[in-house]
Every structure is written in C-alpha cells, then in structure tokens.
C-alpha cells in the first residue's frame, strides 16, 4: 500500500496529524478516511492502474485524504491549483488524461461544465462513504504517483511525473537534512499544486508523524498570532511571504511586535525557497526575529537539490550545498562540467528524487535530460563552497554589450534603495547592446523615483554596464500562485 510507506500513517496512532479550522484529525482518523476514500475510488476494481485523478482542494483534511487515497488505490494524483483559470485547468486535465476529479466542496458551475466537456467525473470527498476494505493493491516504488504541472521557461505547462520512489527519497533526505521529528508543528498555506507545499510541508509532516495546521488561504495576521503563541516549531515559505510578514509586523504595536518576533525567533528553523531570497530580506528577517533563515533551492522536476546547512553557517543570497543523496554538477555552454568556482554554469541534477519524465511529452523529456542529468536551466556560481543562483538562463541572464549579467544580482542591489519596495530586472532587446537592463519596481508609500535619479544612485554601487537603462514603476508586480514574479509578462508589457 502506498501509504504503508509513510511510517506515521502505518502506525496510525492518536497523535494529531492535521488541524483544519476548529477541527483536528489524528493519524488514526486520517488513515481511516484515506482507507474509505480509496475504497470508494476503487469500487469493484483491485487497482486503479495509474488512472489519473485530479485533486481540487485547498489545504485541509480533504486534500490530505484525497491525495493519499489516490496513491493507496494505485492511481496517479494530479493536484490542481484551486485558483487557476478554467483555460489552465482545461490544459492540465486534458494533458494528464484525467478521468475523475475529487473536490473538497461543491465545484463552481464553470468547472463542473469543464469536467462535462472533458468527460471527467466529479466526485466530492465527503460523498465517498464506502467501507474500508482490504487488501489494497501493492504499490511498487517505481510506479508513478503524481503529475505536477510546471511552466518551466517557455510554452505551455508540462506535467512532471513523480514516482513513489522519488517522493520517498525526497522525504527521507529532507527529514535528515532539516531534522524533522514528530514534535514538529507547521502552518500550511502554500498552494497544493506545487512541490513545496505538497512535499516539503504536508508530506514531510505526514511521514514523520508531525502536525500541520492547514490554512485554506494565507492569513498573515493569524499566522503571526499563532507564531506569538508558540504554536509552530518551523516555518517553510517563499520569499514574498517573508516580505508580507515583515510589512505586517511593522504595523503592530510594540508589545505585539515583540511577541510575534519572539515567536518566529523561537522556532527551530525558518526556511525560504522556490524563488531567490534577496540578501536584504535575509538581513531584515534576522534583525527582526533573530532567525537566520535557511535558504534552499529546488525545482518541480528534481525536488530539493541545494540547501544551506541546518547546523552551520547559513549565508545570505546563497543556497548552500548539494543535499545528501543528490548529485549536482554545473556545466558550461559546451556541455563541459566545471569545477566549484566563480565561473557561471548551468545546474544539472541527478538522484532518486528527480522526476521520471514529462507526461505524454517525449520530446520535452528528451530535451530536459542530458546524459542522465536533468538540465534545470538555472545558472549558478560557487563561492567558497556555497552555490549562488544567478537566475534562469532564458530570462534572468541578460546579455548586454558582451557581458552576461545576473538579474537577481541587480535586483538585490536595487532593493537597498530606500524608495524601492520590490524590484524585477529583465533584459529588453536593443540594437546596440543586444539587450539592455530594464528595472520594474514598486515604490514604498509616498516615495518617488525617476530614471535619472536611479542611475545616479546606482553609480558606484554597481558596474556601469549593469545600471538600468529603463525604469517602469508599477503598483504591484505580476506574480504567480507561488508568489514568483512572472517575468515573461513583464517582458511582454515593455
Ligand atoms: P518550480 O519548478 O516552480 O519550483 O520552480 C523552480 C525554479 O525556481 C528554479 O528552476 C529556479 O529558477 C527557481 N528557484 C527555486 N528556488 C530558488 C532559490 N532559492 N533561489 C533562486 N531561484 C530559485
């Protein structure tokens, strides 16, 4: 059985697995729900035989039940973004060839119509009241467990196929690297169609017998109240969430602010990933809470690959070293491996937690791997044994006047400008320079900025060829569900 691999679900004791609003569920209760749900999915069959079943539910007991029920019954789970537009849902459902969709609550009429058009049967988790049954099908680790859609750099999202073995390998290595234990309690607010929320938080917790407090959507105020009460032992979030936390903490009265900061400070670890954490944010968080953030790097296709040390020196603006059991190698443009130095190179990854393939897309799979290495498209240097990500080769590496510039490095400097709230840097085509540096920023309340002033400020803070030649001020930067800036949208805009 798939969930037999999860030690805490195997034990199924009375420890609390999940808190969802006012309700909480023990491992015993969660296991019973999973058993009933998987029996309902199987009906008279013995094994779902990799039937693709979409899971359409926010963080909560319904999601955890459905995901594990699909795994246990031998299906492939296709977690969907509950906030996705119908056109996106259609692409994911049709591409995965999903035949059923489990929803936590009533589907919106448009999504119901979409299912009808695609011949997909919608199911409500709570209307699967079947008796638990035995036996469940044996699940070989090599079998496919889930398809996660990821945009990559271009084209329509592709479905990364993750096997049970890859999930188990990933959880095992994160358990050791980040010292998970059954006494952990974590908030879960990340969207659950993405690796970070599904594996790093929810399933690492369920594997280890820890407890997650599900928030169907991020509630910064509640998160801070609970942090001040000492509810959580660890926090895993994306950089934009730390930005929002800092903004909220600054609005609090001194006594509340101290209590919230002390609450975050008492946790055993605060982790950031899925996008670059600017050095300024790292410093601000340390100054406020005393927490030295642990930044790590990974992708949907490979799982987590690089991490600052749990014990040891965590360095701002870096993502540490390869996690145990993951092979990481940088390659130059001629496909030659390069040593651990300051020469930029593409990160390629090998290991048990790497995906098997892109679903139904042999061409993308072929292009994604070279000699067994997954090509991430991310460029990094190594400084004193620590990886520093320069950005995605296709969008963050700007080729201007013969130089290759890192957008992430320039963004990091711009964030030190007192008028700038958020910054995104992109390259725009230019006849003379090949590309020119354009900065898109949001301003702090009441602040003003123009290009001449920005250029003057940058002079002496960065080499002349890195100084932005275009400036656009926006109210908000376009971000995806994971809080990452959608740079392709900015490029189209400019
Ligand atoms: P996704 O597959 O959606 O998780 O996106 C993976 C991509 O996010 C990577 O290929 C990187 O471009 C980026 N990414 C993830 N973690 C970091 C990090 N710590 N610093 C910089 N970029 C990151």
Coordinates of C-alpha atoms and ligand atoms in Angstrom, one line a residue:
X1 CA 0.0 0.0 0.0
X2 CA 1.3 3.4 -0.9
X3 CA 0.6 5.0 2.5
X4 CA 2.2 1.9 4.2
X5 CA 5.4 3.6 3.2
X6 CA 4.6 6.6 5.4
X7 CA 5.7 5.4 8.9
X8 CA 3.2 7.7 10.7
X9 CA 0.3 6.5 8.6
X10 CA 1.3 2.9 9.2
X11 CA 1.3 3.5 12.9
X12 CA -1.9 5.4 12.7
X13 CA -1.8 6.5 16.4
X14 CA -3.7 9.2 18.2
X15 CA -1.3 12.0 17.6
X16 CA -2.8 14.9 15.8
X17 CA -1.9 14.9 12.1
X18 CA -3.9 17.8 10.8
X19 CA -5.7 20.8 12.2
X20 CA -8.2 22.4 9.9
X21 CA -10.1 25.3 11.3
X22 CA -11.7 24.3 14.6
X23 CA -11.3 20.6 13.8
X24 CA -8.4 18.3 14.2
X25 CA -7.7 14.8 13.0
X26 CA -5.4 12.2 14.5
X27 CA -3.3 9.9 12.3
X28 CA -5.8 7.1 13.2
X29 CA -8.7 9.2 11.9
X30 CA -6.8 10.4 8.8
X31 CA -5.8 6.8 7.9
X32 CA -9.5 5.6 8.3
X33 CA -10.6 8.4 6.0
X34 CA -7.9 7.5 3.4
X35 CA -9.0 3.9 3.6
X36 CA -12.6 4.8 2.9
X37 CA -11.8 7.2 0.2
X38 CA -9.5 4.7 -1.6
X39 CA -12.1 2.0 -1.3
X40 CA -14.7 4.4 -2.9
X41 CA -12.3 5.2 -5.7
X42 CA -11.6 1.5 -6.4
X43 CA -15.3 0.5 -6.3
X44 CA -15.1 -3.1 -7.7
X45 CA -11.6 -2.8 -9.1
X46 CA -8.4 -4.1 -7.5
X47 CA -6.0 -1.4 -8.6
X48 CA -6.6 2.0 -10.3
X49 CA -3.6 1.1 -12.5
X50 CA -2.3 4.7 -12.8
X51 CA -5.7 6.2 -13.6
X52 CA -5.2 10.0 -13.4
X53 CA -7.3 11.5 -10.7
X54 CA -7.3 15.3 -10.3
X55 CA -7.3 16.6 -6.7
X56 CA -9.0 20.0 -6.5
X57 CA -9.0 21.1 -2.9
X58 CA -7.3 23.8 -0.7
X59 CA -5.1 22.9 2.2
X60 CA -7.1 20.8 4.6
X61 CA -8.2 17.3 5.6
X62 CA -10.0 16.8 2.2
X63 CA -6.8 17.4 0.3
X64 CA -4.7 15.1 2.5
X65 CA -7.3 12.4 2.3
X66 CA -7.8 12.6 -1.5
X67 CA -4.0 12.6 -2.3
X68 CA -3.2 9.6 -0.1
X69 CA -6.3 7.7 -1.3
X70 CA -5.3 8.1 -4.9
X71 CA -1.8 6.9 -4.1
X72 CA -3.1 4.0 -2.0
X73 CA -5.5 2.8 -4.6
X74 CA -2.8 2.8 -7.3
X75 CA -3.8 6.0 -9.2
X76 CA -1.7 9.0 -10.3
X77 CA -2.8 12.2 -8.5
X78 CA -3.0 15.4 -10.5
X79 CA -3.1 18.2 -7.9
X80 CA -4.7 21.3 -9.4
X81 CA -4.4 25.0 -8.4
X82 CA -7.8 25.8 -6.9
X83 CA -7.3 29.4 -8.0
X84 CA -6.4 28.6 -11.7
X85 CA -8.4 30.0 -14.6
X86 CA -10.5 27.5 -16.5
X87 CA -8.3 27.5 -19.5
X88 CA -5.4 26.4 -17.3
X89 CA -7.4 23.7 -15.6
X90 CA -8.5 22.5 -19.0
X91 CA -4.9 22.2 -20.2
X92 CA -3.9 20.3 -17.1
X93 CA -6.9 18.0 -17.1
X94 CA -6.8 17.2 -20.8
X95 CA -3.0 16.8 -20.9
X96 CA -3.0 14.4 -17.9
X97 CA -5.9 12.5 -19.4
X98 CA -7.7 12.7 -16.0
X99 CA -10.9 10.7 -15.8
X100 CA -12.1 11.8 -12.3
X101 CA -11.7 14.8 -10.2
X102 CA -12.0 14.8 -6.4
X103 CA -13.2 18.1 -5.0
X104 CA -13.3 19.2 -1.3
X105 CA -16.5 21.1 -1.8
X106 CA -19.1 22.0 -4.5
X107 CA -17.4 22.8 -7.8
X108 CA -18.1 26.2 -9.3
X109 CA -20.6 25.7 -12.3
X110 CA -17.9 26.6 -14.9
X111 CA -15.5 23.9 -13.5
X112 CA -18.4 21.4 -13.5
X113 CA -19.2 22.3 -17.1
X114 CA -15.5 21.9 -18.0
X115 CA -15.5 18.4 -16.4
X116 CA -18.6 17.6 -18.5
X117 CA -16.9 18.7 -21.7
X118 CA -13.8 16.6 -21.0
X119 CA -15.8 13.6 -19.8
X120 CA -14.4 13.8 -16.3
X121 CA -16.5 12.5 -13.4
X122 CA -16.5 15.0 -10.5
X123 CA -16.5 13.4 -7.0
X124 CA -17.0 15.0 -3.6
X125 CA -14.6 13.7 -1.0
X126 CA -17.3 13.6 1.6
X127 CA -19.6 11.6 -0.6
X128 CA -17.3 8.6 -0.7
X129 CA -18.7 6.8 2.3
X130 CA -17.6 3.3 1.3
X131 CA -16.5 0.9 4.0
X132 CA -12.8 0.5 4.3
X133 CA -11.6 -2.7 2.6
X134 CA -8.6 -4.8 2.3
X135 CA -6.5 -5.7 0.6
X136 CA -5.3 -2.6 -1.2
X137 CA -3.1 -3.1 -4.3
X138 CA 0.7 -3.4 -3.8
X139 CA 2.4 -0.3 -5.0
X140 CA 5.9 -0.8 -6.4
X141 CA 8.1 2.3 -5.7
X142 CA 8.8 2.7 -9.4
X143 CA 5.1 3.4 -10.1
X144 CA 4.0 7.0 -11.0
X145 CA 2.5 8.8 -8.0
X146 CA 1.7 12.3 -9.3
X147 CA 1.8 14.7 -12.1
X148 CA 2.8 18.3 -11.2
X149 CA 2.3 20.9 -13.9
X150 CA 5.2 23.3 -14.2
X151 CA 5.7 26.2 -16.5
X152 CA 9.4 26.0 -17.0
X153 CA 10.6 28.8 -19.1
X154 CA 8.5 28.6 -22.2
X155 CA 5.5 27.1 -23.8
X156 CA 2.5 25.5 -22.0
X157 CA 3.0 23.9 -18.6
X158 CA 4.4 20.4 -18.7
X159 CA 3.4 17.6 -16.4
X160 CA 6.4 16.4 -14.3
X161 CA 5.8 12.8 -13.4
X162 CA 7.0 11.9 -9.9
X163 CA 7.2 8.3 -8.8
X164 CA 6.6 6.9 -5.3
X165 CA 10.3 6.2 -5.1
X166 CA 11.1 9.8 -5.8
X167 CA 8.7 11.0 -3.2
X168 CA 10.1 8.6 -0.6
X169 CA 13.7 9.5 -1.4
X170 CA 12.9 13.2 -1.2
X171 CA 11.1 13.0 2.1
X172 CA 13.9 10.8 3.6
X173 CA 16.6 13.2 2.7
X174 CA 14.7 16.3 3.8
X175 CA 13.8 14.5 7.1
X176 CA 17.5 14.1 7.8
X177 CA 18.8 17.4 6.4
X178 CA 16.2 19.6 8.2
X179 CA 15.8 17.3 11.3
X180 CA 12.1 16.7 11.1
X181 CA 10.5 14.9 14.1
X182 CA 7.1 14.0 15.3
X183 CA 7.1 17.1 17.6
X184 CA 7.0 19.4 14.6
X185 CA 4.0 21.6 14.1
X186 CA 3.9 23.7 10.9
X187 CA 1.5 26.1 9.2
X188 CA 0.5 25.0 5.7
X189 CA -0.7 27.9 3.5
X190 CA 1.3 27.2 0.3
X191 CA -0.8 26.2 -2.8
X192 CA -1.0 22.5 -3.0
X193 CA -0.5 22.0 -6.7
X194 CA 3.2 22.8 -6.2
X195 CA 6.1 20.6 -4.9
X196 CA 6.9 23.0 -2.0
X197 CA 3.6 22.7 -0.2
X198 CA 2.9 19.1 -1.2
X199 CA 6.2 17.5 -0.3
X200 CA 8.3 19.9 1.8
X201 CA 5.5 20.7 4.2
X202 CA 2.5 18.4 4.1
X203 CA 4.1 15.1 3.3
X204 CA 7.3 15.5 5.2
X205 CA 5.0 16.1 8.2
X206 CA 2.7 13.1 7.5
X207 CA 5.7 10.9 7.0
X208 CA 7.2 12.0 10.3
X209 CA 4.1 11.9 12.5
X210 CA 4.2 15.7 12.8
X211 CA 1.3 18.1 12.7
X212 CA 0.2 20.6 10.1
X213 CA -2.2 23.5 10.7
X214 CA -3.9 24.0 7.3
X215 CA -4.9 27.4 6.2
X216 CA -7.0 27.2 3.0
X217 CA -5.5 30.6 2.2
X218 CA -2.7 32.6 3.6
X219 CA -3.8 34.7 6.6
X220 CA -0.8 36.7 7.7
X221 CA -2.5 38.1 10.8
X222 CA -3.5 34.6 12.0
X223 CA 0.0 33.2 11.2
X224 CA 1.5 36.0 13.4
X225 CA -0.9 35.4 16.3
X226 CA -0.1 31.7 16.3
X227 CA 3.6 32.3 16.0
X228 CA 3.4 34.6 19.0
X229 CA 1.6 31.8 20.9
X230 CA 4.4 29.4 20.1
X231 CA 2.1 27.1 18.1
X232 CA 4.7 26.3 15.4
X233 CA 8.1 24.7 15.5
X234 CA 9.1 25.6 12.0
X235 CA 8.1 27.8 9.0
X236 CA 8.5 27.0 5.3
X237 CA 7.6 29.8 2.9
X238 CA 8.5 31.6 -0.2
X239 CA 10.3 35.0 -0.1
X240 CA 7.2 37.1 -0.8
X241 CA 5.6 35.6 2.3
X242 CA 8.5 36.8 4.4
X243 CA 8.1 40.3 2.8
X244 CA 4.4 40.3 3.8
X245 CA 5.2 39.1 7.3
X246 CA 7.7 41.9 7.7
X247 CA 5.2 44.5 6.4
X248 CA 2.6 43.3 8.8
X249 CA 4.9 43.1 11.8
X250 CA 5.9 46.7 11.2
X251 CA 2.3 47.8 11.6
X252 CA 1.9 46.1 15.0
X253 CA 2.1 47.9 18.4
X254 CA 5.5 47.4 20.1
X255 CA 4.2 44.7 22.6
X256 CA 2.6 42.7 19.9
X257 CA 5.5 43.2 17.6
X258 CA 7.9 41.9 20.2
X259 CA 5.7 38.8 20.9
X260 CA 5.4 37.9 17.2
X261 CA 9.1 38.4 16.5
X262 CA 10.0 36.3 19.6
X263 CA 7.5 33.6 18.4
X264 CA 9.3 33.3 15.0
X265 CA 12.6 33.6 16.7
X266 CA 11.8 30.6 19.0
X267 CA 11.0 28.2 16.1
X268 CA 13.7 25.7 15.3
X269 CA 14.0 26.8 11.7
X270 CA 12.6 29.2 9.1
X271 CA 13.1 28.1 5.6
X272 CA 12.8 30.1 2.3
X273 CA 12.8 28.7 -1.2
X274 CA 11.1 28.4 -4.6
X275 CA 12.4 31.9 -5.6
X276 CA 15.5 33.9 -4.7
X277 CA 15.6 35.4 -1.3
X278 CA 17.3 38.8 -1.6
X279 CA 20.2 39.3 0.9
X280 CA 18.3 42.3 2.2
X281 CA 15.3 40.2 3.2
X282 CA 17.6 37.7 4.9
X283 CA 19.1 40.5 7.0
X284 CA 15.7 42.1 7.8
X285 CA 14.3 38.8 9.0
X286 CA 17.4 38.2 11.2
X287 CA 17.2 41.7 12.6
X288 CA 13.5 41.4 13.4
X289 CA 13.3 37.8 14.7
X290 CA 16.8 36.6 15.3
X291 CA 16.2 33.8 12.9
X292 CA 19.0 33.1 10.4
X293 CA 16.8 32.0 7.5
X294 CA 17.8 28.7 5.8
X295 CA 17.5 29.2 2.0
X296 CA 17.3 26.2 -0.2
X297 CA 16.9 25.6 -4.0
X298 CA 14.9 23.1 -5.9
X299 CA 12.6 22.6 -8.9
X300 CA 9.4 20.6 -9.5
X301 CA 11.4 18.2 -11.7
X302 CA 14.2 17.5 -9.3
X303 CA 12.8 18.2 -5.8
X304 CA 15.1 19.9 -3.4
X305 CA 18.8 19.9 -4.5
X306 CA 20.7 22.5 -2.7
X307 CA 20.4 23.7 0.9
X308 CA 22.2 25.9 3.4
X309 CA 23.2 23.8 6.4
X310 CA 20.8 23.1 9.2
X311 CA 23.8 23.1 11.6
X312 CA 26.4 25.5 10.4
X313 CA 26.9 28.8 8.6
X314 CA 23.9 29.9 6.5
X315 CA 24.9 32.6 4.0
X316 CA 22.6 35.3 2.7
X317 CA 22.0 35.2 -1.1
X318 CA 23.3 31.6 -1.4
X319 CA 21.6 28.2 -1.5
X320 CA 24.3 26.2 0.2
X321 CA 25.5 22.9 -1.0
X322 CA 24.1 19.7 -2.5
X323 CA 21.7 17.8 -0.2
X324 CA 23.0 14.3 0.7
X325 CA 22.0 11.8 -1.9
X326 CA 21.6 14.5 -4.7
X327 CA 24.2 14.9 -7.3
X328 CA 24.6 18.5 -8.5
X329 CA 27.0 19.5 -11.3
X330 CA 27.4 22.7 -13.2
X331 CA 28.1 22.6 -17.0
X332 CA 29.4 25.3 -19.4
X333 CA 27.8 26.1 -22.7
X334 CA 29.9 23.5 -24.4
X335 CA 28.4 20.9 -22.0
X336 CA 31.7 20.5 -20.1
X337 CA 31.5 20.0 -16.4
X338 CA 33.0 22.9 -14.4
X339 CA 34.6 22.9 -11.0
X340 CA 33.4 24.6 -7.8
X341 CA 34.4 28.2 -8.7
X342 CA 33.0 31.5 -9.8
X343 CA 32.5 30.5 -13.5
X344 CA 28.8 30.6 -14.2
X345 CA 27.4 27.3 -15.3
X346 CA 24.1 25.5 -15.6
X347 CA 23.0 23.4 -12.7
X348 CA 22.2 19.8 -13.6
X349 CA 20.9 17.3 -11.2
X350 CA 20.8 13.5 -10.8
X351 CA 19.4 11.4 -8.0
X352 CA 16.5 9.3 -6.8
X353 CA 14.2 12.3 -6.2
X354 CA 14.4 13.5 -9.9
X355 CA 11.2 13.1 -11.9
X356 CA 10.8 10.3 -14.3
X357 CA 9.6 12.2 -17.4
X358 CA 7.2 14.8 -18.6
X359 CA 3.8 13.2 -19.0
X360 CA 2.9 12.4 -22.6
X361 CA 5.7 14.6 -23.9
X362 CA 8.7 12.5 -25.0
X363 CA 10.2 15.4 -26.9
X364 CA 10.3 17.7 -23.7
X365 CA 11.6 14.7 -21.7
X366 CA 14.5 14.2 -24.2
X367 CA 15.3 17.9 -24.1
X368 CA 15.1 18.0 -20.3
X369 CA 17.8 15.4 -19.7
X370 CA 21.4 15.1 -21.0
X371 CA 23.4 12.0 -20.2
X372 CA 21.1 11.3 -17.2
X373 CA 21.4 14.8 -15.8
X374 CA 18.3 16.9 -15.5
X375 CA 19.0 20.3 -17.0
X376 CA 17.5 22.9 -14.8
X377 CA 18.2 26.0 -17.0
X378 CA 19.4 27.8 -13.8
X379 CA 22.8 29.4 -13.8
X380 CA 24.9 29.5 -10.7
X381 CA 28.4 30.2 -9.4
X382 CA 30.1 28.6 -6.4
X383 CA 31.6 31.0 -3.9
X384 CA 33.6 29.5 -1.1
X385 CA 31.7 26.2 -1.4
X386 CA 28.3 27.8 -1.5
X387 CA 26.1 27.9 -4.6
X388 CA 24.8 31.3 -5.6
X389 CA 21.9 31.3 -8.1
X390 CA 22.3 33.9 -10.9
X391 CA 18.9 33.1 -12.4
X392 CA 17.3 31.3 -15.2
X393 CA 19.4 31.3 -18.4
X394 CA 16.4 32.2 -20.5
X395 CA 15.2 35.2 -18.6
X396 CA 17.5 36.2 -15.7
X397 CA 20.8 36.2 -17.6
X398 CA 20.9 39.4 -19.6
X399 CA 23.4 39.6 -22.4
X400 CA 24.4 43.2 -22.8
X401 CA 27.4 44.7 -24.7
X402 CA 29.2 41.4 -24.5
X403 CA 28.6 40.9 -20.7
X404 CA 26.4 38.4 -19.1
X405 CA 24.5 40.0 -16.2
X406 CA 22.5 38.4 -13.4
X407 CA 19.1 40.0 -13.0
X408 CA 19.0 38.6 -9.4
X409 CA 22.2 40.3 -8.5
X410 CA 21.0 43.7 -9.8
X411 CA 17.6 43.2 -8.1
X412 CA 19.4 42.6 -4.8
X413 CA 21.2 46.0 -5.1
X414 CA 18.1 47.9 -6.2
X415 CA 16.3 46.7 -3.1
X416 CA 18.7 48.7 -1.0
X417 CA 17.2 51.9 -2.5
X418 CA 15.0 53.5 0.1
X419 CA 12.2 54.3 -2.4
X420 CA 12.0 50.8 -3.8
X421 CA 9.6 48.2 -2.3
X422 CA 10.0 45.4 -4.8
X423 CA 12.2 45.0 -7.9
X424 CA 12.3 42.9 -11.0
X425 CA 15.0 43.2 -13.6
X426 CA 14.7 41.9 -17.2
X427 CA 16.6 42.3 -20.5
X428 CA 15.0 44.1 -23.4
X429 CA 16.1 43.7 -27.0
X430 CA 18.3 46.5 -28.2
X431 CA 20.1 47.1 -31.5
X432 CA 23.3 48.5 -30.0
X433 CA 23.7 46.4 -26.8
X434 CA 22.0 43.2 -27.7
X435 CA 19.9 43.6 -24.6
X436 CA 19.5 46.5 -22.2
X437 CA 18.8 46.3 -18.5
X438 CA 15.2 47.3 -17.5
X439 CA 14.1 47.7 -13.9
X440 CA 10.5 47.3 -13.0
X441 CA 9.8 48.4 -9.4
X442 CA 7.1 49.1 -6.9
X443 CA 7.6 52.1 -4.6
X444 CA 7.3 52.5 -0.9
X445 CA 4.4 54.6 0.3
X446 CA 4.9 58.3 -0.6
X447 CA 8.2 57.6 -2.3
X448 CA 9.2 59.0 -5.8
X449 CA 11.8 57.8 -8.3
X450 CA 12.8 58.6 -11.8
X451 CA 15.4 57.0 -14.2
X452 CA 17.9 59.8 -13.8
X453 CA 17.8 59.6 -10.0
X454 CA 18.0 55.8 -10.1
X455 CA 21.1 55.9 -12.4
X456 CA 22.8 58.3 -10.2
X457 CA 22.1 56.2 -7.1
X458 CA 23.4 53.0 -8.9
X459 CA 26.6 54.8 -9.9
X460 CA 29.3 53.4 -7.6
X461 CA 27.0 50.6 -6.3
X462 CA 27.2 48.5 -9.5
X463 CA 29.3 48.4 -12.6
X464 CA 28.2 50.9 -15.3
X465 CA 27.0 48.2 -17.7
X466 CA 24.6 46.8 -15.0
X467 CA 22.9 50.1 -14.4
X468 CA 19.2 50.0 -15.7
X469 CA 18.6 52.0 -18.8
X470 CA 14.9 51.8 -18.5
X471 CA 12.6 52.1 -15.5
X472 CA 9.0 51.3 -15.1
X473 CA 7.1 51.8 -11.9
X474 CA 4.1 49.6 -11.1
X475 CA 1.7 49.3 -8.3
X476 CA 2.3 45.6 -8.0
X477 CA 4.5 43.1 -9.8
X478 CA 2.7 40.3 -11.6
X479 CA 3.1 37.1 -9.5
X480 CA 2.0 33.5 -9.9
X481 CA 0.3 31.4 -7.3
X482 CA 3.7 30.7 -5.7
X483 CA 4.5 34.4 -5.4
X484 CA 7.1 34.3 -8.1
X485 CA 7.3 37.4 -10.4
X486 CA 6.1 36.4 -13.9
X487 CA 8.9 38.0 -15.9
X488 CA 7.6 36.9 -19.2
X489 CA 4.6 39.0 -18.6
X490 CA 6.8 42.0 -17.8
X491 CA 8.8 41.5 -21.0
X492 CA 5.5 41.4 -23.0
X493 CA 4.4 44.6 -21.2
X494 CA 7.5 46.5 -22.0
Ligands
LIG1 P1 9.4 25.4 -9.6 O1 9.6 24.2 -10.5 O2 8.1 26.1 -9.9 O3 9.6 25.1 -8.2 O4 10.5 26.5 -10.0 C1 11.8 26.1 -9.9 C2 12.6 27.3 -10.2 O5 12.5 28.3 -9.2 C3 14.1 27.0 -10.3 O6 14.4 26.5 -11.6 C4 14.7 28.4 -10.0 O7 14.7 29.1 -11.2 C5 13.8 29.0 -9.0 N1 14.2 28.8 -7.6 C6 13.9 27.9 -6.7 N2 14.5 28.1 -5.5 C7 15.3 29.2 -5.7 C8 16.2 29.9 -4.9 N3 16.4 29.6 -3.6 N4 16.8 30.9 -5.4 C9 16.7 31.3 -6.7 N5 15.8 30.7 -7.5 C10 15.1 29.6 -7.0

